[in-house]
Amino acid sequence: MKIYDRPGFPNPSRIRIVLAEKGLESNIEFVPVDLIAAEHKQPAFLAKNPSGVLPVLELDDGTFISECTAITEYLDNLDGKPTLTGRTPREKALIHMMQRRAESYVLDPLGVFFHHATPGLGEALRAFKSPNWEGRADLGRREGDKAKGGLKYFDEVLSKQPYLAGNTFSMADITLLAGLAFAEALGAMPPSLTALKQWQERVAALPPVKNSSGQTFLPEDLKRMGY
Ligand SMILES: N[C@@H](CCC(=O)N[C@@H](CS)C(=O)NCC(=O)O)C(=O)O
């Protein structure tokens, strides 16, 4: 199997944690994709994932799977013993519900904030991100505010239960962890979210998170660009 990714970026990091949890890292060939050069918007990559985003999993039979949730479902169920996506119908439903909230309340809006209200990944990508539309910075800032509201919502949730979907670490926690790290890297964290910060410390110490490769959550690319 191959994973097309960029170490340290939020969504690729989600899959690195899944691979560590499932003990699959040594079975994978990592293929780096140059986001700064907009390699992911060129025909060769769009043939793998028409959405033009990372990560993408390529199976040995040539099948391409994109979207972190789909990749996680695949990897988590390969051994018939899912640990991140739920075992019972109730667990599966709660995990998917909270995972989607973590994406749509935090991680996705931060992506819009990053690409529209900040210099994002620079010149080469600008052509693919509405370069001449004057309302883009407003849209970006609104989405940044939405992400802050989402983080406050999760602080409230985590003041009542240990993990997003209840008592067990799951795919939903991985999504929020990536979103939280992205918010911190962009300086978009609301203050005083005590339960969320305590959860972050606890989750960061879990073996799949601690041992996953290339997920510093401080992408070298962002540091180079002055974030
Ligand atoms: N919903 C997608 C999101 C993927 C995504 O946005 N990936 C980012 C990297 S963290 C990306 O490739 N961004 C490039 C761009 O927006 O041009 C997933 O779950 O895989």
PDB file of C-alpha atoms in Angstrom, residues 20 76 102 105 126-128 141 146 153 183 188 200 209 219:
ATOM      1  CA  ALA A  20       0.456   3.628  14.317  1.00  0.00           C
ATOM      2  CA  ASP A  76      -9.189  -0.082  10.934  1.00  0.00           C
ATOM      3  CA  ALA A 102     -14.923  17.771  14.469  1.00  0.00           C
ATOM      4  CA  TYR A 105     -17.030  22.685  13.171  1.00  0.00           C
ATOM      5  CA  ARG A 126      -3.326  30.994  -5.053  1.00  0.00           C
ATOM      6  CA  ALA A 127      -4.557  30.386  -8.595  1.00  0.00           C
ATOM      7  CA  PHE A 128      -6.645  27.489  -7.234  1.00  0.00           C
ATOM      8  CA  ARG A 141     -12.216  35.220   8.924  1.00  0.00           C
ATOM      9  CA  LYS A 146     -16.714  29.336  13.282  1.00  0.00           C
ATOM     10  CA  TYR A 153     -18.366  23.360  21.836  1.00  0.00           C
ATOM     11  CA  ALA A 183      -5.690  26.102  15.372  1.00  0.00           C
ATOM     12  CA  ALA A 188      -6.534  30.746  16.256  1.00  0.00           C
ATOM     13  CA  GLN A 200      -5.195  17.156  24.377  1.00  0.00           C
ATOM     14  CA  VAL A 209      -0.444   9.445  18.920  1.00  0.00           C
ATOM     15  CA  PRO A 219       4.617  21.460   9.655  1.00  0.00           C
TER      16      PRO A 219
END
